[in-house]
Amino acid sequence: MALDAEDFTAFIDLCSTEFDYRITVYSPEIRKEMIWLDQDYEGMRALLEMVPQHLKRLGTLKRHVSVYIIDHDATAAIATVTSSFIVTHTDPDGVSQLFVAGTYYDEVDCRGDRYLLKRRRAHLETRDLGIGSHIPI
Amino acid sequence: MSARRYQDRARPPNLRSEDYVSGQVYRDDGVFRDELDTVLGKVWHFACHVSEVPEPGDYRTFLHALQPLFVIRGEDEKLRCFFNTCPQCGARLLGDGAGTAARLRCVRHPGQFDWSGRVVASAQSEDNAESDVLSAAPRLREIHAETKNGLVFVNLDDAAQPLDAFLGQGLEIFDGVFGDDGVEYEVFHFHRATVKANWKAWQETIVDLYHEFMHVVLRTTQMTAAPMSARDMRVYPNGHLAIGGLKADYDNYKGYSARDGSAAFPGLTVDDARFTPLFPDTTIITRGTVMRIDTVTPLDPHRTIVESRGLGIKGEPEADRLMRMRHHNDYWGPFGRNVPEDAFAAEACEKSFGKGAGRYQIIARDEGGRGQDDLMLRAYYKAWSEMTGRLAHSPGNT
């Protein structure tokens, strides 16, 4: 919801300083797994901080997430979460279209007072992203 | 609005004819049909990189000038290009973007073809290569395919000049990058995007240097990294272009790290940037550590497929490959900082030119072939005019 609202400070506040974020997609055209974004905590923070300076697509993105599996390792205080997601784009005229579909593979750090996102792998099914996005998904 | 003001808006700019382009070149159906025949149907078109079809039987499908085509590597290692259609019934042969085929099978009947396009089974005679039926059956329809520096080009024109003659010195800016020192490149990134814009509008995102003001990254890393006077624009026969003399200070953009110590490509330093737009639809760009090849494929005057490839060195260490992926994505990935802005700009032009609100594009900047001169845009539309037989500033007149 923080990313939907483009409240990037709030999103980063939900991430561990060990945060590791990657967007991957398989290309049948070149028959290879590809990495389309790869950032650590500091990299993600800088990337999001710079977004307002860019000429970006008008409208909003909305992430719809369905959690499939939560596997909590109490000893390690880590939860691994697998979720399906779709992201829609709504343009300034109120027209919504599917932007991307995929699966989140997350690791959540459960050691502290509040849970923090430690690792996110966003694997995409959609490969034609049109004009793309300055904001991660 | 008064009638006078409306007429003023419609009046051509008071400029030399080569200093502006009519909005009709981006929207007119007749112009588009002519482009298919007289430009895209005549030029050598970049189809794929050799690393995408490494073994016999490997194929790669694509669209060019609205025609479905595929490149396939034969038993003899030769790369051939065919129409992706059965010559007997017209049905499509290969349905996916890439793969390996023991034989090429028609989806509609038992027609089968080998990697050289020869029919090896037909609807009338299954698997009997010696039969009279097969010897009379048509082969796959083949078009010209040639390779240069690992880049596979195809040409729909039966009377096409050789690829080397078409390219001329158009790739000279990459001498030393595409060297003879045994370095082989391979594609690690592929993104195909459908953009709501005329195909030339995408090509302009490369050729129009003045647009670099639009990009935060270029304002901070490129525009002050080397003097504007050091920029070296080149115009070649057949409409090919190049620019060298660009540098980048990557650590001037927050979140980018300095690239000192990263493995640059042969013939380049990590801060080098150079690119060559090959007329009319392909661009090769390097930024020291990484290379991008863009191809535009029009679907109609208002929609374009943009294919972007990122290249690294075949067999390089994993750490170097990850570095190249990251450097590629920083600028050019679908979540990068630059390409979404280029696409946004191309679509913004379509919103204006597509319905006629935009009347003309001014391409009159003259900085002596340096800085942000519109020299390359003028050269691009000069070549376009020569091939289409239409005047870019007034395409209704030939």
PDB file of N, CA, C and O in Angstrom, chain B residues 256-315:
ATOM      1  N   TYR B 256      23.628   5.640  -8.376  1.00  0.00           N
ATOM      2  CA  TYR B 256      24.579   5.009  -9.280  1.00  0.00           C
ATOM      3  C   TYR B 256      25.947   5.058  -8.613  1.00  0.00           C
ATOM      4  O   TYR B 256      26.305   6.052  -7.988  1.00  0.00           O
ATOM      5  N   SER B 257      26.700   4.006  -8.779  1.00  0.00           N
ATOM      6  CA  SER B 257      28.048   4.025  -8.235  1.00  0.00           C
ATOM      7  C   SER B 257      29.035   4.278  -9.366  1.00  0.00           C
ATOM      8  O   SER B 257      28.747   4.023 -10.535  1.00  0.00           O
ATOM      9  N   ALA B 258      30.200   4.800  -8.997  1.00  0.00           N
ATOM     10  CA  ALA B 258      31.260   4.995  -9.990  1.00  0.00           C
ATOM     11  C   ALA B 258      31.625   3.631 -10.573  1.00  0.00           C
ATOM     12  O   ALA B 258      31.557   2.612  -9.877  1.00  0.00           O
ATOM     13  N   ARG B 259      32.004   3.632 -11.814  1.00  0.00           N
ATOM     14  CA  ARG B 259      32.251   2.350 -12.473  1.00  0.00           C
ATOM     15  C   ARG B 259      33.733   2.050 -12.619  1.00  0.00           C
ATOM     16  O   ARG B 259      34.108   1.127 -13.342  1.00  0.00           O
ATOM     17  N   ASP B 260      34.564   2.838 -11.940  1.00  0.00           N
ATOM     18  CA  ASP B 260      36.001   2.560 -11.993  1.00  0.00           C
ATOM     19  C   ASP B 260      36.239   1.131 -11.522  1.00  0.00           C
ATOM     20  O   ASP B 260      35.700   0.708 -10.505  1.00  0.00           O
ATOM     21  N   GLY B 261      37.046   0.421 -12.251  1.00  0.00           N
ATOM     22  CA  GLY B 261      37.356  -0.946 -11.855  1.00  0.00           C
ATOM     23  C   GLY B 261      36.447  -1.975 -12.483  1.00  0.00           C
ATOM     24  O   GLY B 261      36.739  -3.176 -12.436  1.00  0.00           O
ATOM     25  N   SER B 262      35.317  -1.535 -13.055  1.00  0.00           N
ATOM     26  CA  SER B 262      34.444  -2.483 -13.747  1.00  0.00           C
ATOM     27  C   SER B 262      35.079  -2.862 -15.085  1.00  0.00           C
ATOM     28  O   SER B 262      35.856  -2.097 -15.658  1.00  0.00           O
ATOM     29  N   ALA B 263      34.727  -4.040 -15.569  1.00  0.00           N
ATOM     30  CA  ALA B 263      35.321  -4.541 -16.809  1.00  0.00           C
ATOM     31  C   ALA B 263      34.632  -3.912 -18.012  1.00  0.00           C
ATOM     32  O   ALA B 263      33.499  -4.255 -18.342  1.00  0.00           O
ATOM     33  N   ALA B 264      35.339  -2.986 -18.653  1.00  0.00           N
ATOM     34  CA  ALA B 264      34.793  -2.355 -19.861  1.00  0.00           C
ATOM     35  C   ALA B 264      34.946  -3.301 -21.046  1.00  0.00           C
ATOM     36  O   ALA B 264      35.739  -4.246 -21.012  1.00  0.00           O
ATOM     37  N   PHE B 265      34.206  -3.022 -22.094  1.00  0.00           N
ATOM     38  CA  PHE B 265      34.339  -3.791 -23.325  1.00  0.00           C
ATOM     39  C   PHE B 265      35.665  -3.433 -24.003  1.00  0.00           C
ATOM     40  O   PHE B 265      36.214  -2.334 -23.779  1.00  0.00           O
ATOM     41  N   PRO B 266      36.171  -4.320 -24.843  1.00  0.00           N
ATOM     42  CA  PRO B 266      37.396  -3.998 -25.581  1.00  0.00           C
ATOM     43  C   PRO B 266      37.229  -2.692 -26.354  1.00  0.00           C
ATOM     44  O   PRO B 266      36.176  -2.426 -26.924  1.00  0.00           O
ATOM     45  N   GLY B 267      38.262  -1.885 -26.323  1.00  0.00           N
ATOM     46  CA  GLY B 267      38.233  -0.638 -27.093  1.00  0.00           C
ATOM     47  C   GLY B 267      37.514   0.499 -26.419  1.00  0.00           C
ATOM     48  O   GLY B 267      37.412   1.587 -26.983  1.00  0.00           O
ATOM     49  N   LEU B 268      36.994   0.272 -25.208  1.00  0.00           N
ATOM     50  CA  LEU B 268      36.242   1.310 -24.498  1.00  0.00           C
ATOM     51  C   LEU B 268      36.783   1.494 -23.093  1.00  0.00           C
ATOM     52  O   LEU B 268      37.366   0.574 -22.518  1.00  0.00           O
ATOM     53  N   THR B 269      36.548   2.672 -22.534  1.00  0.00           N
ATOM     54  CA  THR B 269      36.753   2.870 -21.107  1.00  0.00           C
ATOM     55  C   THR B 269      35.375   2.884 -20.446  1.00  0.00           C
ATOM     56  O   THR B 269      34.349   3.053 -21.134  1.00  0.00           O
ATOM     57  N   VAL B 270      35.342   2.733 -19.128  1.00  0.00           N
ATOM     58  CA  VAL B 270      34.049   2.592 -18.453  1.00  0.00           C
ATOM     59  C   VAL B 270      33.168   3.839 -18.617  1.00  0.00           C
ATOM     60  O   VAL B 270      31.938   3.748 -18.540  1.00  0.00           O
ATOM     61  N   ASP B 271      33.791   4.995 -18.850  1.00  0.00           N
ATOM     62  CA  ASP B 271      32.995   6.226 -18.946  1.00  0.00           C
ATOM     63  C   ASP B 271      32.659   6.608 -20.389  1.00  0.00           C
ATOM     64  O   ASP B 271      32.052   7.643 -20.639  1.00  0.00           O
ATOM     65  N   ASP B 272      33.039   5.776 -21.343  1.00  0.00           N
ATOM     66  CA  ASP B 272      32.712   6.058 -22.751  1.00  0.00           C
ATOM     67  C   ASP B 272      31.236   5.833 -23.035  1.00  0.00           C
ATOM     68  O   ASP B 272      30.611   4.932 -22.453  1.00  0.00           O
ATOM     69  N   ALA B 273      30.713   6.619 -23.936  1.00  0.00           N
ATOM     70  CA  ALA B 273      29.368   6.362 -24.476  1.00  0.00           C
ATOM     71  C   ALA B 273      29.417   6.682 -25.965  1.00  0.00           C
ATOM     72  O   ALA B 273      29.961   7.720 -26.365  1.00  0.00           O
ATOM     73  N   ARG B 274      28.919   5.793 -26.766  1.00  0.00           N
ATOM     74  CA  ARG B 274      28.852   6.056 -28.204  1.00  0.00           C
ATOM     75  C   ARG B 274      27.709   5.240 -28.795  1.00  0.00           C
ATOM     76  O   ARG B 274      27.335   4.206 -28.236  1.00  0.00           O
ATOM     77  N   PHE B 275      27.151   5.720 -29.851  1.00  0.00           N
ATOM     78  CA  PHE B 275      26.064   4.959 -30.464  1.00  0.00           C
ATOM     79  C   PHE B 275      25.972   5.218 -31.947  1.00  0.00           C
ATOM     80  O   PHE B 275      26.445   6.238 -32.448  1.00  0.00           O
ATOM     81  N   THR B 276      25.390   4.255 -32.626  1.00  0.00           N
ATOM     82  CA  THR B 276      25.191   4.383 -34.057  1.00  0.00           C
ATOM     83  C   THR B 276      23.778   3.956 -34.429  1.00  0.00           C
ATOM     84  O   THR B 276      23.415   2.798 -34.251  1.00  0.00           O
ATOM     85  N   PRO B 277      22.955   4.879 -34.879  1.00  0.00           N
ATOM     86  CA  PRO B 277      21.647   4.512 -35.423  1.00  0.00           C
ATOM     87  C   PRO B 277      21.813   4.062 -36.875  1.00  0.00           C
ATOM     88  O   PRO B 277      22.270   4.834 -37.720  1.00  0.00           O
ATOM     89  N   LEU B 278      21.497   2.805 -37.125  1.00  0.00           N
ATOM     90  CA  LEU B 278      21.565   2.268 -38.482  1.00  0.00           C
ATOM     91  C   LEU B 278      20.214   2.487 -39.138  1.00  0.00           C
ATOM     92  O   LEU B 278      19.185   2.029 -38.614  1.00  0.00           O
ATOM     93  N   PHE B 279      20.225   3.145 -40.268  1.00  0.00           N
ATOM     94  CA  PHE B 279      18.965   3.495 -40.913  1.00  0.00           C
ATOM     95  C   PHE B 279      18.228   2.226 -41.346  1.00  0.00           C
ATOM     96  O   PHE B 279      18.833   1.328 -41.904  1.00  0.00           O
ATOM     97  N   PRO B 280      16.924   2.184 -41.120  1.00  0.00           N
ATOM     98  CA  PRO B 280      16.107   3.219 -40.484  1.00  0.00           C
ATOM     99  C   PRO B 280      15.606   2.838 -39.100  1.00  0.00           C
ATOM    100  O   PRO B 280      14.930   3.632 -38.471  1.00  0.00           O
ATOM    101  N   ASP B 281      15.933   1.623 -38.613  1.00  0.00           N
ATOM    102  CA  ASP B 281      15.148   1.082 -37.500  1.00  0.00           C
ATOM    103  C   ASP B 281      15.972   0.402 -36.410  1.00  0.00           C
ATOM    104  O   ASP B 281      15.398  -0.315 -35.586  1.00  0.00           O
ATOM    105  N   THR B 282      17.275   0.582 -36.416  1.00  0.00           N
ATOM    106  CA  THR B 282      18.119  -0.136 -35.458  1.00  0.00           C
ATOM    107  C   THR B 282      19.116   0.832 -34.840  1.00  0.00           C
ATOM    108  O   THR B 282      19.586   1.745 -35.518  1.00  0.00           O
ATOM    109  N   THR B 283      19.428   0.627 -33.566  1.00  0.00           N
ATOM    110  CA  THR B 283      20.466   1.432 -32.923  1.00  0.00           C
ATOM    111  C   THR B 283      21.333   0.535 -32.056  1.00  0.00           C
ATOM    112  O   THR B 283      20.822  -0.331 -31.347  1.00  0.00           O
ATOM    113  N   ILE B 284      22.635   0.767 -32.122  1.00  0.00           N
ATOM    114  CA  ILE B 284      23.574   0.077 -31.240  1.00  0.00           C
ATOM    115  C   ILE B 284      24.196   1.140 -30.338  1.00  0.00           C
ATOM    116  O   ILE B 284      24.697   2.155 -30.821  1.00  0.00           O
ATOM    117  N   ILE B 285      24.111   0.901 -29.038  1.00  0.00           N
ATOM    118  CA  ILE B 285      24.612   1.863 -28.058  1.00  0.00           C
ATOM    119  C   ILE B 285      25.556   1.145 -27.106  1.00  0.00           C
ATOM    120  O   ILE B 285      25.250   0.042 -26.641  1.00  0.00           O
ATOM    121  N   THR B 286      26.674   1.781 -26.796  1.00  0.00           N
ATOM    122  CA  THR B 286      27.513   1.240 -25.722  1.00  0.00           C
ATOM    123  C   THR B 286      27.704   2.307 -24.654  1.00  0.00           C
ATOM    124  O   THR B 286      27.772   3.497 -24.950  1.00  0.00           O
ATOM    125  N   ARG B 287      27.767   1.820 -23.433  1.00  0.00           N
ATOM    126  CA  ARG B 287      28.152   2.665 -22.301  1.00  0.00           C
ATOM    127  C   ARG B 287      29.276   1.961 -21.561  1.00  0.00           C
ATOM    128  O   ARG B 287      29.105   1.482 -20.460  1.00  0.00           O
ATOM    129  N   GLY B 288      30.397   1.868 -22.182  1.00  0.00           N
ATOM    130  CA  GLY B 288      31.607   1.356 -21.557  1.00  0.00           C
ATOM    131  C   GLY B 288      31.543  -0.104 -21.166  1.00  0.00           C
ATOM    132  O   GLY B 288      32.285  -0.935 -21.688  1.00  0.00           O
ATOM    133  N   THR B 289      30.638  -0.418 -20.266  1.00  0.00           N
ATOM    134  CA  THR B 289      30.572  -1.778 -19.720  1.00  0.00           C
ATOM    135  C   THR B 289      29.445  -2.607 -20.308  1.00  0.00           C
ATOM    136  O   THR B 289      29.326  -3.790 -19.979  1.00  0.00           O
ATOM    137  N   VAL B 290      28.611  -1.997 -21.125  1.00  0.00           N
ATOM    138  CA  VAL B 290      27.427  -2.721 -21.570  1.00  0.00           C
ATOM    139  C   VAL B 290      26.976  -2.198 -22.917  1.00  0.00           C
ATOM    140  O   VAL B 290      27.303  -1.065 -23.307  1.00  0.00           O
ATOM    141  N   MET B 291      26.267  -3.037 -23.642  1.00  0.00           N
ATOM    142  CA  MET B 291      25.803  -2.680 -24.980  1.00  0.00           C
ATOM    143  C   MET B 291      24.311  -2.961 -25.101  1.00  0.00           C
ATOM    144  O   MET B 291      23.807  -3.932 -24.541  1.00  0.00           O
ATOM    145  N   ARG B 292      23.644  -2.096 -25.832  1.00  0.00           N
ATOM    146  CA  ARG B 292      22.207  -2.270 -26.085  1.00  0.00           C
ATOM    147  C   ARG B 292      21.973  -2.198 -27.592  1.00  0.00           C
ATOM    148  O   ARG B 292      22.563  -1.359 -28.279  1.00  0.00           O
ATOM    149  N   ILE B 293      21.116  -3.070 -28.085  1.00  0.00           N
ATOM    150  CA  ILE B 293      20.681  -2.990 -29.481  1.00  0.00           C
ATOM    151  C   ILE B 293      19.167  -2.846 -29.478  1.00  0.00           C
ATOM    152  O   ILE B 293      18.457  -3.672 -28.900  1.00  0.00           O
ATOM    153  N   ASP B 294      18.694  -1.802 -30.116  1.00  0.00           N
ATOM    154  CA  ASP B 294      17.255  -1.541 -30.221  1.00  0.00           C
ATOM    155  C   ASP B 294      16.794  -1.740 -31.658  1.00  0.00           C
ATOM    156  O   ASP B 294      17.482  -1.319 -32.594  1.00  0.00           O
ATOM    157  N   THR B 295      15.634  -2.334 -31.809  1.00  0.00           N
ATOM    158  CA  THR B 295      15.017  -2.432 -33.125  1.00  0.00           C
ATOM    159  C   THR B 295      13.566  -2.009 -33.014  1.00  0.00           C
ATOM    160  O   THR B 295      12.880  -2.406 -32.061  1.00  0.00           O
ATOM    161  N   VAL B 296      13.109  -1.222 -33.969  1.00  0.00           N
ATOM    162  CA  VAL B 296      11.702  -0.837 -33.969  1.00  0.00           C
ATOM    163  C   VAL B 296      10.987  -1.513 -35.123  1.00  0.00           C
ATOM    164  O   VAL B 296      11.513  -1.600 -36.233  1.00  0.00           O
ATOM    165  N   THR B 297       9.808  -2.007 -34.839  1.00  0.00           N
ATOM    166  CA  THR B 297       9.003  -2.709 -35.832  1.00  0.00           C
ATOM    167  C   THR B 297       7.609  -2.109 -35.825  1.00  0.00           C
ATOM    168  O   THR B 297       6.862  -2.283 -34.860  1.00  0.00           O
ATOM    169  N   PRO B 298       7.257  -1.380 -36.864  1.00  0.00           N
ATOM    170  CA  PRO B 298       5.926  -0.766 -36.854  1.00  0.00           C
ATOM    171  C   PRO B 298       4.820  -1.787 -37.059  1.00  0.00           C
ATOM    172  O   PRO B 298       4.973  -2.740 -37.835  1.00  0.00           O
ATOM    173  N   LEU B 299       3.718  -1.592 -36.354  1.00  0.00           N
ATOM    174  CA  LEU B 299       2.518  -2.400 -36.566  1.00  0.00           C
ATOM    175  C   LEU B 299       1.518  -1.632 -37.426  1.00  0.00           C
ATOM    176  O   LEU B 299       0.760  -2.221 -38.192  1.00  0.00           O
ATOM    177  N   ASP B 300       1.481  -0.340 -37.249  1.00  0.00           N
ATOM    178  CA  ASP B 300       0.672   0.579 -38.049  1.00  0.00           C
ATOM    179  C   ASP B 300       1.252   1.968 -37.769  1.00  0.00           C
ATOM    180  O   ASP B 300       2.246   2.076 -37.044  1.00  0.00           O
ATOM    181  N   PRO B 301       0.680   3.039 -38.306  1.00  0.00           N
ATOM    182  CA  PRO B 301       1.312   4.343 -38.066  1.00  0.00           C
ATOM    183  C   PRO B 301       1.354   4.749 -36.595  1.00  0.00           C
ATOM    184  O   PRO B 301       2.134   5.637 -36.227  1.00  0.00           O
ATOM    185  N   HIS B 302       0.563   4.112 -35.771  1.00  0.00           N
ATOM    186  CA  HIS B 302       0.407   4.584 -34.389  1.00  0.00           C
ATOM    187  C   HIS B 302       0.881   3.599 -33.325  1.00  0.00           C
ATOM    188  O   HIS B 302       0.765   3.886 -32.135  1.00  0.00           O
ATOM    189  N   ARG B 303       1.366   2.436 -33.727  1.00  0.00           N
ATOM    190  CA  ARG B 303       1.833   1.436 -32.756  1.00  0.00           C
ATOM    191  C   ARG B 303       3.120   0.797 -33.247  1.00  0.00           C
ATOM    192  O   ARG B 303       3.247   0.484 -34.442  1.00  0.00           O
ATOM    193  N   THR B 304       4.017   0.575 -32.304  1.00  0.00           N
ATOM    194  CA  THR B 304       5.345   0.098 -32.666  1.00  0.00           C
ATOM    195  C   THR B 304       5.824  -0.924 -31.646  1.00  0.00           C
ATOM    196  O   THR B 304       5.649  -0.735 -30.444  1.00  0.00           O
ATOM    197  N   ILE B 305       6.417  -1.989 -32.145  1.00  0.00           N
ATOM    198  CA  ILE B 305       7.105  -2.922 -31.247  1.00  0.00           C
ATOM    199  C   ILE B 305       8.551  -2.471 -31.131  1.00  0.00           C
ATOM    200  O   ILE B 305       9.228  -2.259 -32.141  1.00  0.00           O
ATOM    201  N   VAL B 306       8.990  -2.303 -29.893  1.00  0.00           N
ATOM    202  CA  VAL B 306      10.387  -1.962 -29.636  1.00  0.00           C
ATOM    203  C   VAL B 306      11.037  -3.178 -28.993  1.00  0.00           C
ATOM    204  O   VAL B 306      10.580  -3.654 -27.955  1.00  0.00           O
ATOM    205  N   GLU B 307      12.074  -3.693 -29.622  1.00  0.00           N
ATOM    206  CA  GLU B 307      12.824  -4.806 -29.045  1.00  0.00           C
ATOM    207  C   GLU B 307      14.179  -4.286 -28.581  1.00  0.00           C
ATOM    208  O   GLU B 307      14.915  -3.678 -29.354  1.00  0.00           O
ATOM    209  N   SER B 308      14.481  -4.542 -27.307  1.00  0.00           N
ATOM    210  CA  SER B 308      15.759  -4.097 -26.743  1.00  0.00           C
ATOM    211  C   SER B 308      16.545  -5.308 -26.269  1.00  0.00           C
ATOM    212  O   SER B 308      16.001  -6.169 -25.569  1.00  0.00           O
ATOM    213  N   ARG B 309      17.781  -5.349 -26.654  1.00  0.00           N
ATOM    214  CA  ARG B 309      18.683  -6.421 -26.229  1.00  0.00           C
ATOM    215  C   ARG B 309      19.849  -5.823 -25.454  1.00  0.00           C
ATOM    216  O   ARG B 309      20.360  -4.765 -25.826  1.00  0.00           O
ATOM    217  N   GLY B 310      20.250  -6.512 -24.406  1.00  0.00           N
ATOM    218  CA  GLY B 310      21.464  -6.149 -23.700  1.00  0.00           C
ATOM    219  C   GLY B 310      22.504  -7.225 -23.937  1.00  0.00           C
ATOM    220  O   GLY B 310      22.186  -8.421 -23.928  1.00  0.00           O
ATOM    221  N   LEU B 311      23.756  -6.805 -24.167  1.00  0.00           N
ATOM    222  CA  LEU B 311      24.794  -7.767 -24.506  1.00  0.00           C
ATOM    223  C   LEU B 311      25.965  -7.706 -23.531  1.00  0.00           C
ATOM    224  O   LEU B 311      26.351  -6.629 -23.075  1.00  0.00           O
ATOM    225  N   GLY B 312      26.501  -8.887 -23.238  1.00  0.00           N
ATOM    226  CA  GLY B 312      27.723  -9.006 -22.466  1.00  0.00           C
ATOM    227  C   GLY B 312      28.701  -9.875 -23.231  1.00  0.00           C
ATOM    228  O   GLY B 312      28.474 -10.212 -24.403  1.00  0.00           O
ATOM    229  N   ILE B 313      29.792 -10.224 -22.579  1.00  0.00           N
ATOM    230  CA  ILE B 313      30.829 -11.026 -23.232  1.00  0.00           C
ATOM    231  C   ILE B 313      30.598 -12.495 -22.893  1.00  0.00           C
ATOM    232  O   ILE B 313      30.441 -12.856 -21.719  1.00  0.00           O
ATOM    233  N   LYS B 314      30.570 -13.304 -23.910  1.00  0.00           N
ATOM    234  CA  LYS B 314      30.320 -14.732 -23.728  1.00  0.00           C
ATOM    235  C   LYS B 314      31.405 -15.341 -22.853  1.00  0.00           C
ATOM    236  O   LYS B 314      32.604 -15.112 -23.078  1.00  0.00           O
ATOM    237  N   GLY B 315      30.999 -16.109 -21.847  1.00  0.00           N
ATOM    238  CA  GLY B 315      31.950 -16.816 -20.999  1.00  0.00           C
ATOM    239  C   GLY B 315      32.580 -15.976 -19.904  1.00  0.00           C
ATOM    240  O   GLY B 315      33.493 -16.442 -19.213  1.00  0.00           O
TER     241      GLY B 315
END
